[in-house]
PDB file of C-alpha atoms in Angstrom:
ATOM      1  CA  UNK A   1      75.577  99.149  93.933  1.00 94.00           C
ATOM      2  CA  UNK A   2      76.814  99.608  97.489  1.00 98.00           C
ATOM      3  CA  UNK A   3      79.100  96.581  98.250  1.00 98.00           C
ATOM      4  CA  UNK A   4      81.387  94.295  96.107  1.00 98.00           C
ATOM      5  CA  UNK A   5      82.503  91.147  97.975  1.00 98.00           C
ATOM      6  CA  UNK A   6      85.989  89.850  96.504  1.00 98.00           C
ATOM      7  CA  UNK A   7      86.561  86.275  97.124  1.00 98.00           C
ATOM      8  CA  UNK A   8      90.006  84.785  95.909  1.00 98.00           C
ATOM      9  CA  UNK A   9      89.985  80.950  95.991  1.00 98.00           C
ATOM     10  CA  UNK A  10      92.910  78.558  95.963  1.00 97.00           C
ATOM     11  CA  UNK A  11      92.675  75.016  97.448  1.00 97.00           C
ATOM     12  CA  UNK A  12      89.847  75.633  99.680  1.00 97.00           C
ATOM     13  CA  UNK A  13      87.717  72.570  98.889  1.00 97.00           C
ATOM     14  CA  UNK A  14      86.488  71.786 102.315  1.00 96.00           C
ATOM     15  CA  UNK A  15      85.301  75.429 103.100  1.00 96.00           C
ATOM     16  CA  UNK A  16      84.439  77.277  99.910  1.00 98.00           C
ATOM     17  CA  UNK A  17      80.713  76.182  99.858  1.00 98.00           C
ATOM     18  CA  UNK A  18      80.301  77.401 103.603  1.00 97.00           C
ATOM     19  CA  UNK A  19      81.803  80.796 102.448  1.00 98.00           C
ATOM     20  CA  UNK A  20      79.534  81.182  99.435  1.00 98.00           C
ATOM     21  CA  UNK A  21      76.468  80.143 101.383  1.00 98.00           C
ATOM     22  CA  UNK A  22      77.049  82.755 103.841  1.00 98.00           C
ATOM     23  CA  UNK A  23      77.593  85.429 101.163  1.00 98.00           C
ATOM     24  CA  UNK A  24      74.491  84.812  99.247  1.00 97.00           C
ATOM     25  CA  UNK A  25      72.335  84.192 102.241  1.00 95.00           C
ATOM     26  CA  UNK A  26      72.467  87.745 103.293  1.00 96.00           C
ATOM     27  CA  UNK A  27      69.383  89.677 104.603  1.00 91.00           C
ATOM     28  CA  UNK A  28      70.287  92.342 101.938  1.00 95.00           C
ATOM     29  CA  UNK A  29      69.028  93.121  98.601  1.00 94.00           C
ATOM     30  CA  UNK A  30      70.887  91.408  95.838  1.00 94.00           C
ATOM     31  CA  UNK A  31      70.727  94.418  93.774  1.00 95.00           C
ATOM     32  CA  UNK A  32      72.865  96.138  96.217  1.00 97.00           C
ATOM     33  CA  UNK A  33      75.891  93.874  96.111  1.00 98.00           C
ATOM     34  CA  UNK A  34      77.967  91.533  94.052  1.00 98.00           C
ATOM     35  CA  UNK A  35      80.192  88.606  94.766  1.00 98.00           C
ATOM     36  CA  UNK A  36      83.197  88.357  92.750  1.00 98.00           C
ATOM     37  CA  UNK A  37      84.692  84.792  93.144  1.00 98.00           C
ATOM     38  CA  UNK A  38      88.143  84.216  91.486  1.00 98.00           C
ATOM     39  CA  UNK A  39      89.443  80.744  91.258  1.00 98.00           C
ATOM     40  CA  UNK A  40      93.342  81.280  91.349  1.00 98.00           C
ATOM     41  CA  UNK A  41      94.317  78.091  89.716  1.00 98.00           C
ATOM     42  CA  UNK A  42      93.194  75.748  92.413  1.00 98.00           C
ATOM     43  CA  UNK A  43      94.589  72.377  92.197  1.00 98.00           C
ATOM     44  CA  UNK A  44      92.078  70.390  94.372  1.00 97.00           C
ATOM     45  CA  UNK A  45      88.245  70.151  94.004  1.00 97.00           C
ATOM     46  CA  UNK A  46      87.739  73.759  94.738  1.00 98.00           C
ATOM     47  CA  UNK A  47      86.424  74.782  91.216  1.00 98.00           C
ATOM     48  CA  UNK A  48      84.084  71.713  91.213  1.00 98.00           C
ATOM     49  CA  UNK A  49      82.702  72.899  94.370  1.00 98.00           C
ATOM     50  CA  UNK A  50      82.089  76.347  93.199  1.00 98.00           C
ATOM     51  CA  UNK A  51      80.471  75.201  89.928  1.00 98.00           C
ATOM     52  CA  UNK A  52      78.238  72.862  91.685  1.00 98.00           C
ATOM     53  CA  UNK A  53      77.172  75.467  94.085  1.00 98.00           C
ATOM     54  CA  UNK A  54      76.209  77.971  91.380  1.00 98.00           C
ATOM     55  CA  UNK A  55      74.293  74.998  89.757  1.00 97.00           C
ATOM     56  CA  UNK A  56      72.171  74.540  92.706  1.00 97.00           C
ATOM     57  CA  UNK A  57      71.653  77.888  94.243  1.00 96.00           C
ATOM     58  CA  UNK A  58      69.864  81.097  93.002  1.00 93.00           C
ATOM     59  CA  UNK A  59      72.867  83.546  92.902  1.00 95.00           C
ATOM     60  CA  UNK A  60      72.493  85.985  89.910  1.00 95.00           C
ATOM     61  CA  UNK A  61      74.780  88.430  91.757  1.00 97.00           C
ATOM     62  CA  UNK A  62      77.644  85.863  92.123  1.00 98.00           C
ATOM     63  CA  UNK A  63      80.301  86.046  89.248  1.00 98.00           C
ATOM     64  CA  UNK A  64      82.983  83.415  88.905  1.00 98.00           C
ATOM     65  CA  UNK A  65      86.310  83.919  87.104  1.00 98.00           C
ATOM     66  CA  UNK A  66      89.019  81.623  86.500  1.00 98.00           C
ATOM     67  CA  UNK A  67      92.761  82.372  86.128  1.00 98.00           C
ATOM     68  CA  UNK A  68      96.252  80.525  86.264  1.00 98.00           C
ATOM     69  CA  UNK A  69      97.742  80.731  89.821  1.00 98.00           C
ATOM     70  CA  UNK A  70      98.839  84.165  90.458  1.00 97.00           C
ATOM     71  CA  UNK A  71      98.803  84.433  94.277  1.00 97.00           C
ATOM     72  CA  UNK A  72      96.624  86.140  96.716  1.00 97.00           C
ATOM     73  CA  UNK A  73      97.575  89.773  95.998  1.00 98.00           C
ATOM     74  CA  UNK A  74      97.256  89.600  92.382  1.00 98.00           C
ATOM     75  CA  UNK A  75      93.903  88.093  92.687  1.00 98.00           C
ATOM     76  CA  UNK A  76      92.629  90.668  95.121  1.00 98.00           C
ATOM     77  CA  UNK A  77      93.922  93.239  92.746  1.00 98.00           C
ATOM     78  CA  UNK A  78      92.122  91.676  89.925  1.00 98.00           C
ATOM     79  CA  UNK A  79      88.896  91.671  92.048  1.00 98.00           C
ATOM     80  CA  UNK A  80      89.488  95.256  93.061  1.00 98.00           C
ATOM     81  CA  UNK A  81      89.835  96.352  89.287  1.00 98.00           C
ATOM     82  CA  UNK A  82      86.505  94.578  88.537  1.00 98.00           C
ATOM     83  CA  UNK A  83      84.438  95.784  91.579  1.00 98.00           C
ATOM     84  CA  UNK A  84      81.492  97.942  90.751  1.00 98.00           C
ATOM     85  CA  UNK A  85      80.383  98.511  94.288  1.00 98.00           C
ATOM     86  CA  UNK A  86      80.915 101.698  96.238  1.00 98.00           C
ATOM     87  CA  UNK A  87      82.589  99.601  99.036  1.00 98.00           C
ATOM     88  CA  UNK A  88      84.787  96.497  98.750  1.00 98.00           C
ATOM     89  CA  UNK A  89      85.088  93.655 101.218  1.00 98.00           C
ATOM     90  CA  UNK A  90      87.748  91.203 100.681  1.00 98.00           C
ATOM     91  CA  UNK A  91      86.543  87.897 102.126  1.00 98.00           C
ATOM     92  CA  UNK A  92      88.878  84.822 102.523  1.00 98.00           C
ATOM     93  CA  UNK A  93      87.329  81.667 100.912  1.00 97.00           C
ATOM     94  CA  UNK A  94      87.969  79.495 104.098  1.00 96.00           C
ATOM     95  CA  UNK A  95      85.995  82.069 106.284  1.00 97.00           C
ATOM     96  CA  UNK A  96      82.498  83.157 106.210  1.00 96.00           C
ATOM     97  CA  UNK A  97      80.200  86.140 107.081  1.00 98.00           C
ATOM     98  CA  UNK A  98      77.366  86.617 109.624  1.00 96.00           C
ATOM     99  CA  UNK A  99      73.980  86.482 108.038  1.00 92.00           C
ATOM    100  CA  UNK A 100      73.087  90.115 108.777  1.00 95.00           C
ATOM    101  CA  UNK A 101      76.597  91.335 108.088  1.00 98.00           C
ATOM    102  CA  UNK A 102      75.924  93.251 104.859  1.00 98.00           C
ATOM    103  CA  UNK A 103      72.754  94.964 106.215  1.00 98.00           C
ATOM    104  CA  UNK A 104      74.573  96.069 109.347  1.00 98.00           C
ATOM    105  CA  UNK A 105      77.474  97.306 107.131  1.00 98.00           C
ATOM    106  CA  UNK A 106      75.118  99.075 104.773  1.00 98.00           C
ATOM    107  CA  UNK A 107      73.445 100.770 107.610  1.00 97.00           C
ATOM    108  CA  UNK A 108      76.745 102.127 108.902  1.00 97.00           C
ATOM    109  CA  UNK A 109      77.750 103.390 105.484  1.00 98.00           C
ATOM    110  CA  UNK A 110      74.550 105.059 104.818  1.00 96.00           C
ATOM    111  CA  UNK A 111      74.153 106.630 108.538  1.00 97.00           C
ATOM    112  CA  UNK A 112      77.829 108.016 108.590  1.00 97.00           C
ATOM    113  CA  UNK A 113      77.802 109.453 105.126  1.00 92.00           C
ATOM    114  CA  UNK A 114      80.233 107.461 103.078  1.00 94.00           C
ATOM    115  CA  UNK A 115      83.141 106.818 105.428  1.00 98.00           C
ATOM    116  CA  UNK A 116      86.673 105.685 104.215  1.00 98.00           C
ATOM    117  CA  UNK A 117      86.384 102.560 106.260  1.00 98.00           C
ATOM    118  CA  UNK A 118      83.909 100.449 108.150  1.00 98.00           C
ATOM    119  CA  UNK A 119      85.910  98.553 110.878  1.00 98.00           C
ATOM    120  CA  UNK A 120      84.639  95.187 111.890  1.00 98.00           C
ATOM    121  CA  UNK A 121      84.897  92.824 114.801  1.00 96.00           C
ATOM    122  CA  UNK A 122      85.313  89.060 114.307  1.00 96.00           C
ATOM    123  CA  UNK A 123      84.501  85.710 115.761  1.00 95.00           C
ATOM    124  CA  UNK A 124      87.570  83.354 115.740  1.00 93.00           C
ATOM    125  CA  UNK A 125      87.059  79.595 115.072  1.00 91.00           C
ATOM    126  CA  UNK A 126      90.272  77.917 116.337  1.00 85.00           C
ATOM    127  CA  UNK A 127      91.523  74.630 114.878  1.00 80.00           C
ATOM    128  CA  UNK A 128      89.630  72.578 117.695  1.00 78.00           C
ATOM    129  CA  UNK A 129      86.446  74.322 116.713  1.00 79.00           C
ATOM    130  CA  UNK A 130      86.378  76.639 119.794  1.00 85.00           C
ATOM    131  CA  UNK A 131      84.801  80.049 119.035  1.00 89.00           C
ATOM    132  CA  UNK A 132      85.638  83.295 120.680  1.00 91.00           C
ATOM    133  CA  UNK A 133      84.902  86.973 119.886  1.00 91.00           C
ATOM    134  CA  UNK A 134      88.148  89.090 119.321  1.00 91.00           C
ATOM    135  CA  UNK A 135      86.632  92.435 120.326  1.00 92.00           C
ATOM    136  CA  UNK A 136      88.484  95.579 119.382  1.00 93.00           C
ATOM    137  CA  UNK A 137      86.426  97.387 122.207  1.00 90.00           C
ATOM    138  CA  UNK A 138      86.780 100.751 120.444  1.00 95.00           C
ATOM    139  CA  UNK A 139      85.295 103.635 122.441  1.00 95.00           C
ATOM    140  CA  UNK A 140      84.257 105.485 119.557  1.00 96.00           C
ATOM    141  CA  UNK A 141      81.992 104.771 116.773  1.00 97.00           C
ATOM    142  CA  UNK A 142      83.411 107.472 114.494  1.00 98.00           C
ATOM    143  CA  UNK A 143      87.188 108.079 114.416  1.00 98.00           C
ATOM    144  CA  UNK A 144      90.270 108.277 112.133  1.00 98.00           C
ATOM    145  CA  UNK A 145      92.846 105.689 111.104  1.00 98.00           C
ATOM    146  CA  UNK A 146      95.267 106.585 113.781  1.00 97.00           C
ATOM    147  CA  UNK A 147      92.593 106.066 116.650  1.00 98.00           C
ATOM    148  CA  UNK A 148      91.870 102.697 115.134  1.00 98.00           C
ATOM    149  CA  UNK A 149      95.668 101.604 114.805  1.00 97.00           C
ATOM    150  CA  UNK A 150      96.509 102.852 118.346  1.00 96.00           C
ATOM    151  CA  UNK A 151      93.426 101.175 120.090  1.00 96.00           C
ATOM    152  CA  UNK A 152      92.853  98.042 118.202  1.00 95.00           C
ATOM    153  CA  UNK A 153      95.726  97.065 115.867  1.00 94.00           C
ATOM    154  CA  UNK A 154      95.960  93.647 117.542  1.00 89.00           C
ATOM    155  CA  UNK A 155      96.047  90.093 116.174  1.00 87.00           C
ATOM    156  CA  UNK A 156      94.265  89.214 113.855  1.00 91.00           C
ATOM    157  CA  UNK A 157      93.295  92.919 112.922  1.00 94.00           C
ATOM    158  CA  UNK A 158      96.259  93.570 110.601  1.00 94.00           C
ATOM    159  CA  UNK A 159      94.288  91.551 108.005  1.00 96.00           C
ATOM    160  CA  UNK A 160      92.285  93.259 105.352  1.00 98.00           C
ATOM    161  CA  UNK A 161      89.165  91.203 105.833  1.00 98.00           C
ATOM    162  CA  UNK A 162      88.255  92.933 108.949  1.00 98.00           C
ATOM    163  CA  UNK A 163      87.701  96.272 107.064  1.00 98.00           C
ATOM    164  CA  UNK A 164      85.223  97.251 104.403  1.00 98.00           C
ATOM    165  CA  UNK A 165      86.816  99.861 102.160  1.00 98.00           C
ATOM    166  CA  UNK A 166      85.473 102.830 100.134  1.00 98.00           C
ATOM    167  CA  UNK A 167      86.485 101.988  96.644  1.00 98.00           C
ATOM    168  CA  UNK A 168      86.972 105.482  95.590  1.00 98.00           C
ATOM    169  CA  UNK A 169      89.231 106.184  98.547  1.00 98.00           C
ATOM    170  CA  UNK A 170      91.449 103.273  97.545  1.00 98.00           C
ATOM    171  CA  UNK A 171      91.577 104.580  93.887  1.00 98.00           C
ATOM    172  CA  UNK A 172      92.256 108.000  94.988  1.00 97.00           C
ATOM    173  CA  UNK A 173      95.277 106.873  96.919  1.00 97.00           C
ATOM    174  CA  UNK A 174      96.503 104.229  94.552  1.00 97.00           C
ATOM    175  CA  UNK A 175      96.113 101.521  97.109  1.00 98.00           C
ATOM    176  CA  UNK A 176      96.743  97.981  95.792  1.00 98.00           C
ATOM    177  CA  UNK A 177      98.256  94.866  97.099  1.00 98.00           C
ATOM    178  CA  UNK A 178     102.098  94.283  96.658  1.00 97.00           C
ATOM    179  CA  UNK A 179     102.437  91.196  94.763  1.00 97.00           C
ATOM    180  CA  UNK A 180     104.658  88.235  95.102  1.00 95.00           C
ATOM    181  CA  UNK A 181     105.062  88.494  98.958  1.00 95.00           C
ATOM    182  CA  UNK A 182     103.718  86.999 102.188  1.00 93.00           C
ATOM    183  CA  UNK A 183     102.275  89.437 104.888  1.00 93.00           C
ATOM    184  CA  UNK A 184     100.947  91.819 102.316  1.00 96.00           C
ATOM    185  CA  UNK A 185      98.063  92.686 104.736  1.00 97.00           C
ATOM    186  CA  UNK A 186     100.783  93.973 107.231  1.00 95.00           C
ATOM    187  CA  UNK A 187     101.718  96.478 104.487  1.00 97.00           C
ATOM    188  CA  UNK A 188      98.240  97.308 103.158  1.00 98.00           C
ATOM    189  CA  UNK A 189      96.470  97.906 106.364  1.00 98.00           C
ATOM    190  CA  UNK A 190      98.719 100.401 108.024  1.00 97.00           C
ATOM    191  CA  UNK A 191      99.078 102.244 104.741  1.00 97.00           C
ATOM    192  CA  UNK A 192      95.282 102.601 104.401  1.00 98.00           C
ATOM    193  CA  UNK A 193      94.964 103.724 108.127  1.00 98.00           C
ATOM    194  CA  UNK A 194      97.580 106.111 107.833  1.00 98.00           C
ATOM    195  CA  UNK A 195      95.625 108.183 105.499  1.00 98.00           C
ATOM    196  CA  UNK A 196      91.937 107.419 106.572  1.00 98.00           C
ATOM    197  CA  UNK A 197      90.372 110.253 108.148  1.00 98.00           C
ATOM    198  CA  UNK A 198      86.710 109.067 108.534  1.00 98.00           C
ATOM    199  CA  UNK A 199      86.369 105.401 110.090  1.00 98.00           C
ATOM    200  CA  UNK A 200      83.160 104.040 111.499  1.00 98.00           C
ATOM    201  CA  UNK A 201      83.105 101.064 113.935  1.00 98.00           C
ATOM    202  CA  UNK A 202      80.708  98.116 113.767  1.00 98.00           C
ATOM    203  CA  UNK A 203      80.840  96.515 117.147  1.00 96.00           C
ATOM    204  CA  UNK A 204      78.717  93.454 116.568  1.00 95.00           C
ATOM    205  CA  UNK A 205      80.892  90.753 114.904  1.00 95.00           C
ATOM    206  CA  UNK A 206      80.278  90.445 111.118  1.00 97.00           C
ATOM    207  CA  UNK A 207      83.204  88.103 110.179  1.00 98.00           C
ATOM    208  CA  UNK A 208      83.885  84.508 111.109  1.00 97.00           C
ATOM    209  CA  UNK A 209      87.681  83.967 110.869  1.00 96.00           C
ATOM    210  CA  UNK A 210      88.865  80.288 110.735  1.00 94.00           C
ATOM    211  CA  UNK A 211      92.336  79.714 111.931  1.00 87.00           C
ATOM    212  CA  UNK A 212      93.713  76.828 109.893  1.00 72.00           C
ATOM    213  CA  UNK A 213      96.776  74.670 110.654  1.00 64.00           C
ATOM    214  CA  UNK A 214      98.379  75.085 107.367  1.00 55.00           C
ATOM    215  CA  UNK A 215      97.586  78.803 106.867  1.00 49.00           C
ATOM    216  CA  UNK A 216     100.531  81.205 106.195  1.00 44.00           C
ATOM    217  CA  UNK A 217     100.404  82.397 109.789  1.00 47.00           C
ATOM    218  CA  UNK A 218     100.712  78.999 111.257  1.00 44.00           C
ATOM    219  CA  UNK A 219     102.882  77.146 108.914  1.00 52.00           C
ATOM    220  CA  UNK A 220     106.566  76.600 109.038  1.00 68.00           C
ATOM    221  CA  UNK A 221     109.235  79.188 108.941  1.00 73.00           C
ATOM    222  CA  UNK A 222     110.969  79.748 105.505  1.00 79.00           C
ATOM    223  CA  UNK A 223     113.681  82.175 104.102  1.00 80.00           C
ATOM    224  CA  UNK A 224     110.995  83.675 101.790  1.00 87.00           C
ATOM    225  CA  UNK A 225     108.866  84.487 104.899  1.00 86.00           C
ATOM    226  CA  UNK A 226     111.756  86.207 106.553  1.00 82.00           C
ATOM    227  CA  UNK A 227     112.672  88.076 103.629  1.00 84.00           C
ATOM    228  CA  UNK A 228     109.261  89.355 102.895  1.00 90.00           C
ATOM    229  CA  UNK A 229     108.510  90.487 106.411  1.00 86.00           C
ATOM    230  CA  UNK A 230     111.757  92.493 106.381  1.00 85.00           C
ATOM    231  CA  UNK A 231     110.553  93.922 102.944  1.00 89.00           C
ATOM    232  CA  UNK A 232     107.327  95.033 104.402  1.00 93.00           C
ATOM    233  CA  UNK A 233     109.014  96.879 107.200  1.00 89.00           C
ATOM    234  CA  UNK A 234     111.238  98.598 104.776  1.00 89.00           C
ATOM    235  CA  UNK A 235     108.394  99.801 102.560  1.00 93.00           C
ATOM    236  CA  UNK A 236     106.522 101.100 105.571  1.00 93.00           C
ATOM    237  CA  UNK A 237     109.621 103.066 106.519  1.00 90.00           C
ATOM    238  CA  UNK A 238     109.803 104.424 103.003  1.00 92.00           C
ATOM    239  CA  UNK A 239     106.071 105.516 102.969  1.00 94.00           C
ATOM    240  CA  UNK A 240     106.813 107.778 106.090  1.00 93.00           C
ATOM    241  CA  UNK A 241     108.148 110.353 103.636  1.00 91.00           C
ATOM    242  CA  UNK A 242     105.016 110.438 101.499  1.00 94.00           C
ATOM    243  CA  UNK A 243     103.094 113.681 102.107  1.00 93.00           C
ATOM    244  CA  UNK A 244      99.958 111.902 101.822  1.00 93.00           C
ATOM    245  CA  UNK A 245     100.593 109.933 104.993  1.00 95.00           C
ATOM    246  CA  UNK A 246      98.601 111.853 107.573  1.00 96.00           C
ATOM    247  CA  UNK A 247      99.565 109.725 110.718  1.00 96.00           C
ATOM    248  CA  UNK A 248     103.191 108.881 110.055  1.00 94.00           C
ATOM    249  CA  UNK A 249     103.547 107.496 113.494  1.00 94.00           C
ATOM    250  CA  UNK A 250     101.381 104.598 112.415  1.00 95.00           C
ATOM    251  CA  UNK A 251     103.863 103.707 109.703  1.00 95.00           C
ATOM    252  CA  UNK A 252     106.836 103.979 112.035  1.00 93.00           C
ATOM    253  CA  UNK A 253     105.013 101.792 114.731  1.00 94.00           C
ATOM    254  CA  UNK A 254     103.899  99.277 112.210  1.00 94.00           C
ATOM    255  CA  UNK A 255     107.392  98.855 110.658  1.00 91.00           C
ATOM    256  CA  UNK A 256     108.995  98.467 114.206  1.00 89.00           C
ATOM    257  CA  UNK A 257     106.381  95.797 114.974  1.00 89.00           C
ATOM    258  CA  UNK A 258     107.367  93.999 111.897  1.00 86.00           C
ATOM    259  CA  UNK A 259     110.943  93.987 113.039  1.00 83.00           C
ATOM    260  CA  UNK A 260     109.921  92.727 116.559  1.00 84.00           C
ATOM    261  CA  UNK A 261     107.945  89.937 115.134  1.00 83.00           C
ATOM    262  CA  UNK A 262     110.841  89.069 112.573  1.00 79.00           C
ATOM    263  CA  UNK A 263     113.265  88.877 115.498  1.00 80.00           C
ATOM    264  CA  UNK A 264     111.046  87.032 118.206  1.00 81.00           C
ATOM    265  CA  UNK A 265     109.045  84.672 116.084  1.00 76.00           C
ATOM    266  CA  UNK A 266     111.109  84.073 113.045  1.00 75.00           C
ATOM    267  CA  UNK A 267     114.747  84.719 113.537  1.00 78.00           C
ATOM    268  CA  UNK A 268     114.945  83.113 117.059  1.00 81.00           C
ATOM    269  CA  UNK A 269     113.016  80.187 115.781  1.00 78.00           C
ATOM    270  CA  UNK A 270     115.145  79.588 112.571  1.00 77.00           C
ATOM    271  CA  UNK A 271     118.342  77.630 112.273  1.00 77.00           C
ATOM    272  CA  UNK A 272     121.758  79.166 112.994  1.00 76.00           C
ATOM    273  CA  UNK A 273     122.843  80.072 109.532  1.00 74.00           C
ATOM    274  CA  UNK A 274     119.621  81.910 108.977  1.00 75.00           C
ATOM    275  CA  UNK A 275     119.976  83.690 112.138  1.00 78.00           C
ATOM    276  CA  UNK A 276     123.307  84.914 111.293  1.00 76.00           C
ATOM    277  CA  UNK A 277     122.384  85.926 107.856  1.00 75.00           C
ATOM    278  CA  UNK A 278     119.264  87.971 108.719  1.00 74.00           C
ATOM    279  CA  UNK A 279     120.541  89.565 112.019  1.00 76.00           C
ATOM    280  CA  UNK A 280     123.521  90.927 109.630  1.00 73.00           C
ATOM    281  CA  UNK A 281     121.176  92.189 107.012  1.00 68.00           C
ATOM    282  CA  UNK A 282     118.872  94.167 109.523  1.00 68.00           C
ATOM    283  CA  UNK A 283     121.806  95.581 111.488  1.00 66.00           C
ATOM    284  CA  UNK A 284     123.912  96.416 108.371  1.00 59.00           C
ATOM    285  CA  UNK A 285     121.212  98.184 106.430  1.00 62.00           C
ATOM    286  CA  UNK A 286     120.160 100.170 109.501  1.00 70.00           C
ATOM    287  CA  UNK A 287     116.412 100.307 108.558  1.00 75.00           C
ATOM    288  CA  UNK A 288     115.244  99.519 112.038  1.00 75.00           C
ATOM    289  CA  UNK A 289     117.852 102.051 113.558  1.00 75.00           C
ATOM    290  CA  UNK A 290     116.464 104.683 111.384  1.00 78.00           C
ATOM    291  CA  UNK A 291     112.893 104.205 112.867  1.00 80.00           C
ATOM    292  CA  UNK A 292     114.196 104.429 116.388  1.00 79.00           C
ATOM    293  CA  UNK A 293     113.977 108.070 116.989  1.00 81.00           C
ATOM    294  CA  UNK A 294     110.172 108.022 116.703  1.00 80.00           C
ATOM    295  CA  UNK A 295     109.536 104.523 118.148  1.00 84.00           C
ATOM    296  CA  UNK A 296     108.231 103.297 121.464  1.00 83.00           C
ATOM    297  CA  UNK A 297     110.641 102.284 124.318  1.00 87.00           C
ATOM    298  CA  UNK A 298     109.649  98.677 123.795  1.00 83.00           C
ATOM    299  CA  UNK A 299     110.908  98.709 120.347  1.00 84.00           C
ATOM    300  CA  UNK A 300     114.106 100.464 121.269  1.00 84.00           C
ATOM    301  CA  UNK A 301     114.658  97.735 123.878  1.00 84.00           C
ATOM    302  CA  UNK A 302     114.009  95.026 121.259  1.00 78.00           C
ATOM    303  CA  UNK A 303     116.397  96.759 118.981  1.00 80.00           C
ATOM    304  CA  UNK A 304     119.168  96.566 121.667  1.00 82.00           C
ATOM    305  CA  UNK A 305     118.390  92.915 122.441  1.00 81.00           C
ATOM    306  CA  UNK A 306     118.752  92.084 118.828  1.00 78.00           C
ATOM    307  CA  UNK A 307     122.217  93.934 118.597  1.00 77.00           C
ATOM    308  CA  UNK A 308     123.448  92.102 121.589  1.00 80.00           C
ATOM    309  CA  UNK A 309     122.122  88.735 120.484  1.00 76.00           C
ATOM    310  CA  UNK A 310     123.749  89.347 117.076  1.00 73.00           C
ATOM    311  CA  UNK A 311     127.092  89.831 118.797  1.00 72.00           C
ATOM    312  CA  UNK A 312     126.836  86.495 120.506  1.00 72.00           C
ATOM    313  CA  UNK A 313     125.559  84.764 117.370  1.00 65.00           C
ATOM    314  CA  UNK A 314     128.397  86.258 115.052  1.00 57.00           C
TER     315      UNK A 314
END
C-alpha cells in the first residue's frame, strides 16, 4: 500500500462529509491507499455524519475508529501507529483534497524514488468563501529540507497537512506529535525539515485549506496558547544539539520566529498582567537570547524591542 490518509475528527459536523467525499473520490486505485478516520470524542453530529457517509458510499478502504477525546496530537499519533502505507498524509477533517491529488502524489513518489517528503501547494478558502492559491513558488522540484524551509516556510506552510511523509523516515527518526499543546505543527514541521535530505515539490495544488473563524489560529488569546508557543520555541532550541539535525539553522530560525510571533501577536495583544508575566519569563530564562548568535538581524531587532518594551511595562 502506498499512502495512508489519517483524518482526526472533532466537532466538524458541517464539513466532514465533504472531506470524506474528496478522499474516496480519488482517481487512484483503492488498493493503493487507505483512509483512517478517528472520531476524537466529538460532541456534535460528527460521528452520525461519518456513519451515514459510510452507509451510503462504497468505501472499503475507509476505516473508522472511535475514542474518548484525546486531542489532535494524540489522535494523529494513533493514526500514524496504525498506518500501513509507505507514506502518510495527515488531512484535517474540515478541509478536503483535490480529486487527482493522490495520483499526482503517487507519481511523484514513484518518479523520484521514495523521497522523505512530498511538498504540496494549497488553495485557501477564506471565511467569506474567497479562494486563492498560496503558491510556494519553489524553483527546484528536488531539494532538501533546508531549501524548502528557507524558500517556502510561509503561512500556512508550518502545518503538517501540506506535506506527505515517508512513514519509514518518520519511524527512523522517532517523529511523533507532542501531545497536550497548541501549535504542535510549528514544532513537528521544522524538526522534520531539519533532517530531510530528499524532498520533492508538487507545484499543482493538491490540498484545499479552509480557514475557519473558530480555528486555533483565529480564536482568542489565552494563557495556555502563550505558554505552548513558548514551549515550542524552547523545544526547537533544545533540538539544535541533536546530532541527527542536519540543518540546525532551520531550528534556530523556527524558534526565533516563534518568539517573534509570541511577542507581536500574543503578548502585545494580551492584557497588561499577562504581558508582564510572559515578558519576564522570556527574558529571565534567556532562551531567545541563547538563539541570537545564529539568528537573523530581524530577530535580533525584535529581541531588543522586546527588552525595551519590557522595561516600560515593568
